[in-house]
XYZ file of C-alpha atoms in Angstrom:
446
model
C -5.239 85.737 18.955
C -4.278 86.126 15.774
C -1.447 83.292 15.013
C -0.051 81.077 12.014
C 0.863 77.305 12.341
C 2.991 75.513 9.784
C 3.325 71.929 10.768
C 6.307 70.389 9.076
C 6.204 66.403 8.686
C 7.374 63.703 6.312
C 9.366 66.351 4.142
C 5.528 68.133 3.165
C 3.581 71.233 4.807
C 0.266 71.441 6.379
C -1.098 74.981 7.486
C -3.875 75.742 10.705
C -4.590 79.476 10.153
C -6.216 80.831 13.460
C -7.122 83.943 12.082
C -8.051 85.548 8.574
C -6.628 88.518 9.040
C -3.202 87.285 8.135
C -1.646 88.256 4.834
C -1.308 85.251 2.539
C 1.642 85.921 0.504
C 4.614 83.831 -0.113
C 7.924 85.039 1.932
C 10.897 85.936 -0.957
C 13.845 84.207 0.857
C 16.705 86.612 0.323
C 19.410 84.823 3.261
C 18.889 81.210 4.537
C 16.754 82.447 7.314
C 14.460 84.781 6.062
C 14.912 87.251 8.408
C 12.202 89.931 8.712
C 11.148 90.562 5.123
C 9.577 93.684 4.762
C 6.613 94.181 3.430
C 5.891 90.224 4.112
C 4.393 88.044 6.515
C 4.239 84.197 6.996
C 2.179 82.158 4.860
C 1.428 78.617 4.169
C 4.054 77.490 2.025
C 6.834 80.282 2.896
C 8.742 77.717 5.323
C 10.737 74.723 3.724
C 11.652 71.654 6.474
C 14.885 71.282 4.828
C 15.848 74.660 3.907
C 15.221 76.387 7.423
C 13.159 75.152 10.310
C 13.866 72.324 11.738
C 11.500 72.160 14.541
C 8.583 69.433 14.066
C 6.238 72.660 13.780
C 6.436 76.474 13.299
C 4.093 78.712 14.806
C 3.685 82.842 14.426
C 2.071 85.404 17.149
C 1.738 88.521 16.511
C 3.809 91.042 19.380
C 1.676 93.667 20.465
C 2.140 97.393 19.984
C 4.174 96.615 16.773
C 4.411 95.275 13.207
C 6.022 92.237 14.193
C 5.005 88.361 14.592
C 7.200 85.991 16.521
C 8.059 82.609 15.355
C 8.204 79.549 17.871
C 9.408 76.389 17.034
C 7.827 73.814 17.960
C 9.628 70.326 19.006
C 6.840 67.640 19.897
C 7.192 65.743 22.697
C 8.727 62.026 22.006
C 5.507 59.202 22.763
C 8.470 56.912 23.987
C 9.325 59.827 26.999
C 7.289 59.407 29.854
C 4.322 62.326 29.422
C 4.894 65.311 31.394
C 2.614 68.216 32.861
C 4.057 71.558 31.145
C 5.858 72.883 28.282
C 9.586 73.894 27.832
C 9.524 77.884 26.585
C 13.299 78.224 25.527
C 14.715 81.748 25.030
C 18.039 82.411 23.382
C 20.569 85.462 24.201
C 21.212 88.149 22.259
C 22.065 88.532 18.293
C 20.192 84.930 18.286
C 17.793 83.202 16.374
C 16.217 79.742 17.095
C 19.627 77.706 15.734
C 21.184 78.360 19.227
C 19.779 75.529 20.733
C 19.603 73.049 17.467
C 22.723 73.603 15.375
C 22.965 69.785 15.004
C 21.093 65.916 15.218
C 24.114 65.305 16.768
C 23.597 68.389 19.283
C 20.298 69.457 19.377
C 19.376 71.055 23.374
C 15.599 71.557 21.593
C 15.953 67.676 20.600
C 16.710 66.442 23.704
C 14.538 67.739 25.610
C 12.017 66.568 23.468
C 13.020 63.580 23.477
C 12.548 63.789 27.206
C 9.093 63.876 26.936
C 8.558 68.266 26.915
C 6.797 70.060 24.309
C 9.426 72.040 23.338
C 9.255 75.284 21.814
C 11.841 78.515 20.884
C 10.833 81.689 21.047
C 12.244 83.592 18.111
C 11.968 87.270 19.612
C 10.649 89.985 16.926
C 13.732 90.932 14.232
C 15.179 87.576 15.380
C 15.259 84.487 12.986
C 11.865 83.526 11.284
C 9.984 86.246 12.745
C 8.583 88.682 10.037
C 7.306 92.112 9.957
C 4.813 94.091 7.762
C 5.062 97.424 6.470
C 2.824 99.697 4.851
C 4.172 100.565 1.343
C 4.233 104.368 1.932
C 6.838 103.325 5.347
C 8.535 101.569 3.064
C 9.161 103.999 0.500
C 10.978 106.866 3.247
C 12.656 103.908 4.844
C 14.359 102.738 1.397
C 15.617 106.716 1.139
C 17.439 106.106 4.377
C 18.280 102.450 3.228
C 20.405 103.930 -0.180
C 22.567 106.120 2.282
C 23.409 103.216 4.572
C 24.291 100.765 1.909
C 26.307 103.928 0.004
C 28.183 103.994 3.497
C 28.900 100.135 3.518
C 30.281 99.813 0.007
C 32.461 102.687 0.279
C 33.593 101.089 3.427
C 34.075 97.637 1.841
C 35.787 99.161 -0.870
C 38.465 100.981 1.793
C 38.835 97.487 3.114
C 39.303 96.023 -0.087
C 42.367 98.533 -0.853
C 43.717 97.995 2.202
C 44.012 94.235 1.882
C 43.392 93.606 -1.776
C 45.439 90.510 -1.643
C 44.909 89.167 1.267
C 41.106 89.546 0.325
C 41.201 88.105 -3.239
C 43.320 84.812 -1.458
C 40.550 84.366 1.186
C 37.809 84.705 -1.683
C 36.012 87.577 0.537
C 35.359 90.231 -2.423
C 33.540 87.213 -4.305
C 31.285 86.690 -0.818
C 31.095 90.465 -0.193
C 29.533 91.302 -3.786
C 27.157 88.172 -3.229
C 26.028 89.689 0.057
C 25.219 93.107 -1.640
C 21.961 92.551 -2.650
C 21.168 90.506 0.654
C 22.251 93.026 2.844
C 20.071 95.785 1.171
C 17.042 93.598 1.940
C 18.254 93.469 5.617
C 18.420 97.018 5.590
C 15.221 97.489 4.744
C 13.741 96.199 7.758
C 17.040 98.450 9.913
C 14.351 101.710 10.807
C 12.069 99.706 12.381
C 14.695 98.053 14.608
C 13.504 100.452 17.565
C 12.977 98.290 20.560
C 14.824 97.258 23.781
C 14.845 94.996 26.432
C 12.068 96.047 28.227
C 9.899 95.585 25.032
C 11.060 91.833 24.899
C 9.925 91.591 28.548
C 6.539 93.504 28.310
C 5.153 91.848 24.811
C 7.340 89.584 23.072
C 7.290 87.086 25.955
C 4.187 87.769 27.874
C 2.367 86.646 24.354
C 4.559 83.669 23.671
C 4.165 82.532 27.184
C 0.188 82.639 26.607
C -0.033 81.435 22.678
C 1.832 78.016 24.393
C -0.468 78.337 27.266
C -3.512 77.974 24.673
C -1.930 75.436 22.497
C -0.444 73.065 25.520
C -3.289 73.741 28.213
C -1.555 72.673 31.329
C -3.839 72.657 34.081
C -2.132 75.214 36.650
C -1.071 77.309 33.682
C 2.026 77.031 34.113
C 5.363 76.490 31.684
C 9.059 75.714 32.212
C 11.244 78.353 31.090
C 15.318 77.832 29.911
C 17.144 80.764 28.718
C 20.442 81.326 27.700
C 22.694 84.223 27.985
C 20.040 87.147 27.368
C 17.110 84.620 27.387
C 18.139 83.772 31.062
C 18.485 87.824 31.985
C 15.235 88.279 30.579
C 13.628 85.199 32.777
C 15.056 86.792 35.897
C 13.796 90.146 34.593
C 10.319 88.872 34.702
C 10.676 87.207 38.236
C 12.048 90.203 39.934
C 9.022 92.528 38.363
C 6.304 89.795 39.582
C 7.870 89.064 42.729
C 7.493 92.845 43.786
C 4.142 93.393 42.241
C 2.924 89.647 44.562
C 1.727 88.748 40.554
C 2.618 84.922 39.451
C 5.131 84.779 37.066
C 3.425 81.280 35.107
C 6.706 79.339 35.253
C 7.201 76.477 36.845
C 10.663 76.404 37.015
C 13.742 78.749 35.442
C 17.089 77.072 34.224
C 19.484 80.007 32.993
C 22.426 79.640 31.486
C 25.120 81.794 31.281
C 22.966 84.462 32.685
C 23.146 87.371 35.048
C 21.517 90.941 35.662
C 24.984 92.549 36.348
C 27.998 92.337 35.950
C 30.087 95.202 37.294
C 32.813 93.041 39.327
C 33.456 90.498 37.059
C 36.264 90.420 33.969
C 33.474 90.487 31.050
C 34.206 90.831 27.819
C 31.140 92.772 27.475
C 32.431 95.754 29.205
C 34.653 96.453 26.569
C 31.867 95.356 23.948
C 28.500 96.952 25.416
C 29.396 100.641 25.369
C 29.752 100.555 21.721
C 26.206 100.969 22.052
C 26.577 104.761 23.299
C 28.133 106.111 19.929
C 25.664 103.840 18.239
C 22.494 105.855 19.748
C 24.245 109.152 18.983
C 24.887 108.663 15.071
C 21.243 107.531 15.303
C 21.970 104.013 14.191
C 19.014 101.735 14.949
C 20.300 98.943 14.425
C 23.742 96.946 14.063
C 24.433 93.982 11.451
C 26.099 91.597 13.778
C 25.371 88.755 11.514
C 26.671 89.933 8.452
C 29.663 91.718 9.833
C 30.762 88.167 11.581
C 29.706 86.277 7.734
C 31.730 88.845 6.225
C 34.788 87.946 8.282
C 34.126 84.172 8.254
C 36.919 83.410 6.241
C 39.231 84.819 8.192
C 38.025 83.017 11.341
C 37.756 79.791 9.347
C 40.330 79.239 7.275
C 44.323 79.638 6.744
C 45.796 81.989 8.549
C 43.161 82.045 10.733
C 43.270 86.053 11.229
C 40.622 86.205 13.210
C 40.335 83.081 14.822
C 40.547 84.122 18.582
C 36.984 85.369 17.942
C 35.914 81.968 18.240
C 36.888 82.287 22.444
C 33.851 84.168 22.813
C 31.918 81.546 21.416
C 33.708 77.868 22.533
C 36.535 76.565 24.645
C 39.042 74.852 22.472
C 38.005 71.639 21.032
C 34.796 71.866 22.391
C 32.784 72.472 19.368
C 32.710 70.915 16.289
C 34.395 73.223 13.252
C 31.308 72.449 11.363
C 29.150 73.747 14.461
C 30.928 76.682 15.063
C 30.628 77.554 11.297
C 27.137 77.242 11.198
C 26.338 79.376 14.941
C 28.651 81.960 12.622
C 26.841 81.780 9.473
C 23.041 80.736 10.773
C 22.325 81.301 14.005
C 23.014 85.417 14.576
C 20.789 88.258 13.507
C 20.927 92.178 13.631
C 20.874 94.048 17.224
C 19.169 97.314 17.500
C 21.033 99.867 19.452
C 18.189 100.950 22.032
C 18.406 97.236 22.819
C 22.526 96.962 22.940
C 22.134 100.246 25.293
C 19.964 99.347 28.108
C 21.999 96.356 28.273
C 24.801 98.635 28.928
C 23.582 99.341 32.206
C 24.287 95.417 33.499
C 27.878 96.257 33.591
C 27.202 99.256 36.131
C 27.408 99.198 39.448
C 24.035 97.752 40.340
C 22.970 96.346 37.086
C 20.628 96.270 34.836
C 18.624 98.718 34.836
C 14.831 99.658 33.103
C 14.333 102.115 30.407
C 13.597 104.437 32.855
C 17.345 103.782 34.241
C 15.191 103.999 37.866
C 14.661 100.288 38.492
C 17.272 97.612 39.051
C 16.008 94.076 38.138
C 18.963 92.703 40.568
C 17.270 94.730 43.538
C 14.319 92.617 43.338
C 15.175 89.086 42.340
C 15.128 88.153 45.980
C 11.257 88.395 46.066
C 10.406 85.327 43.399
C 8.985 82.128 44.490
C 9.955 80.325 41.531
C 12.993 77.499 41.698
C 15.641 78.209 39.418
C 18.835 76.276 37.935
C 21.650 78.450 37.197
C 24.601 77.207 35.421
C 28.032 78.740 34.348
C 31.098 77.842 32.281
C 34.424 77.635 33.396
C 36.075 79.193 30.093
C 33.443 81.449 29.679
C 34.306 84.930 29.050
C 31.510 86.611 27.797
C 29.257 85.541 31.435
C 32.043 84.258 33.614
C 30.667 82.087 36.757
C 31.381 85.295 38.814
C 28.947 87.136 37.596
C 26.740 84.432 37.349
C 26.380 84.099 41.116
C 26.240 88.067 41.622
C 22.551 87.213 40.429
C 22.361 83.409 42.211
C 23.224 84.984 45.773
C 20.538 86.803 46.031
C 18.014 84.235 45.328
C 16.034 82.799 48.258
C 18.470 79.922 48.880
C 15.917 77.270 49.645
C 14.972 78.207 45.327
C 18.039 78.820 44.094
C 20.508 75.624 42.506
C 23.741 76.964 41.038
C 26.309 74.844 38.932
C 29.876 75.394 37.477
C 30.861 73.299 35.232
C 34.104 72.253 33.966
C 37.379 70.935 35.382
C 41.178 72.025 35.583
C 42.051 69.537 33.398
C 39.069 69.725 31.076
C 36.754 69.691 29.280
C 36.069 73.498 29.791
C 32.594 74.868 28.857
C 32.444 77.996 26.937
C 29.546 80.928 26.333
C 27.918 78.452 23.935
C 29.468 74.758 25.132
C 26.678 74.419 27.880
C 24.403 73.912 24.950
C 26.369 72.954 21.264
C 29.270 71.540 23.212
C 30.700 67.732 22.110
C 30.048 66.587 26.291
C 26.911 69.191 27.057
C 25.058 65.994 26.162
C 26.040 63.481 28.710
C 27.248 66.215 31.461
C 24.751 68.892 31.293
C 21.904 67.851 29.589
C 21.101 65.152 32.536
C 21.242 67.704 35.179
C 18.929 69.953 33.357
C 15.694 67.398 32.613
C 16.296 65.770 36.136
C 15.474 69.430 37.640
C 12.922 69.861 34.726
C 11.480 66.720 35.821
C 11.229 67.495 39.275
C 9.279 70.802 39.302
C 7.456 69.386 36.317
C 5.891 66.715 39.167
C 4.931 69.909 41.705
């Protein structure tokens, strides 16, 4: 399989190519995370330790059916942890790039388990993070015709905005950061047409080859990995169980943990009922893809700083005084990436009656979770509002119960956990992150 390894130690890079056919040019960083350079592909050299990654290695494989290569970061396991038998897959949720679970040394998920002895690596889905795509230069030449109009659109938007709130703008210093993230954004754009997948792609060849590159590098001996995934990650782990448990196929996991998960969420309060049929007008201007990243970077300062304008957007993310400021500003800033709209649309269907649903819209992944054989650890937050722990157990009650371990957390008088506090929280450490490597450890051992 054709795959790239940068190992990042002592501050200096080392490169294992597994394959010649990869392109050898140097990625042009044009944002902090290089995300999905056109025309590029990973190289030895393109990552810097202190710039981006901050896994102990960084690893590409190549998605099938498409231009794209994955990243996975790669967090070796501590020699002071007692050895265990599989590695950790972890898979973030949607909009989300590798950051999610290591914003901080002082709150690093990816760290801790680590240090618990897994080989630890996140999956970086394709347009997410440090994954990269490669374009032939005649695609590239139509796409930049439809790339002109779009950025025409978003500076003649801007500068409506602009007139609207002129002051207000020049106080906050947003026209300076807008005009900065001109020439960024175009970049980003670039890559925009080829934003043209959706969940089921994820599930059919983004994880399937993750799942066996870490197979070949780790070699357990029954095959098998652990699997954590967080808001989408954890949909798209029960996804895969409830398509192997019809078909009788093994799944390869050893265990699931999800958190903040579920495959519908028709009777619960949701924010994402108001939020996920956006995705409707989306497909019929023919957007492929919306900027979540830089829209939320473009309002930073008004969800950051005096008079805190926008502030209640931070709810979605954390219960108060969970997070850190500095954390929350760097999940804003770092850790989110564009969503195309065939993806934001079949997610649409999970707050139906029923669920989500396949591309076909025929098949409901809730309708056959019930057939796994796989233990799995699903946890909710109290203050969550995004996956509250109602919906969360519309998926855990149908579970086999003798497989299925499910886990509120937080208290009436605090601390509340959040969408992102079961991971980045300031007490996810000490409450949650036990609970997780004790059931890690035990279906490690089987």
């Amino acid at each position: 399989m054709d795959a790239l390894r940068v190992q990042l130690s002592s501050g200096s890079l080392t490169s294992s190519v597994a394959a010649s056919s990869l392109l050898s040019q140097p990625r042009t960083p044009f944002s902090s995370l290089q995300l999905g350079r056109v025309g590029s592909s990973p190289a030895v050299g393109s990552v810097s330790a202190n710039e981006t990654c901050t896994a102990d290695e960084l690893h590409y494989v190549p998605v099938p059916n498409s231009d794209w290569r994955a990243a996975l970061w790669r967090y070796l396991p501590s020699p002071k942890a007692p050895k265990r038998k599989h590695p950790l897959l972890l898979l973030s949720g949607i909009a989300s790039n590798a950051f999610t679970y290591d914003l901080s040394p002082e709150c690093s998920f990816a760290r801790s388990m680590s240090g618990s002895g897994f080989d630890t690596w996140i999956l970086e889905l394709r347009g997410a993070g440090l994954s990269s795509l490669n374009v032939d230069t005649e695609s590239r030449k139509d796409e930049q015709q439809i790339v002109s109009g779009l950025l025409e659109n978003v500076i003649n938007v801007s500068e409506r905005m602009e007139k609207v709130l002129d002051e207000g703008f020049k106080f906050l210093g947003l026209q300076d950061r807008l005009s900065k993230r001109v020439g960024d954004f175009k970049q980003r754009l670039e890559v925009f047409p080829r934003y043209n997948w959706d969940f089921d792609n994820y599930l059919e060849e983004d994880i399937p080859s993750a799942m066996e590159y870490v197979r070949t590098q780790t070699k357990p001996e029954d095959g098998k990995l652990l699997a954590i995934g967080h808001s989408m990650g954890g949909m798209l782990l029960y996804a895969m169980l409830s398509r192997c448990g019809l078909k009788g196929m093994d799944s390869g996991l050893a265990s699931v943990t999800t958190i903040a998960s579920t495959l519908e969420y028709s009777s619960s309060g949701t924010l994402l009922k108001y939020l996920l049929p956006m995705a409707k007008p989306a497909q019929a201007l023919n957007v492929s893809a919306l900027p979540i990243d830089t829209m939320l970077e473009m309002a930073h300062p008004l969800i950051c700083r005096p008079p805190y304008a926008l502030s209640w957007l931070t709810a979605n993310i954390s219960a108060p005084q969970m997070m850190e400021p500095e954390v929350i500003e760097k999940l804003v800033l770092n850790s989110l990436c564009p969503v195309p709209a065939k993806l934001l649309y079949q997610l649409a269907t999970s707050v139906d009656k029923g669920g989500l649903r396949d591309r076909t819209g025929s098949f409901y992944y809730k309708d056959h979770i019930s057939t796994t054989n796989v233990p799995i650890l699903a946890l909710a937050g109290d203050w969550d509002i995004v996956c509250p722990p109602d919906a969360v157990y519309e998926t855990v009650k149908l579970i086999p119960e003798h497989l299925a371990t499910y886990k509120v957390f937080g208290s009436p008088g605090g601390p509340h956990y959040g969408h992102q506090d079961m991971i980045s929280g300031r007490t996810a450490r000490s409450e949650i992150y036990p609970l997780i490597i004790q059931f890690l450890q035990r279906h490690d051992q089987s």
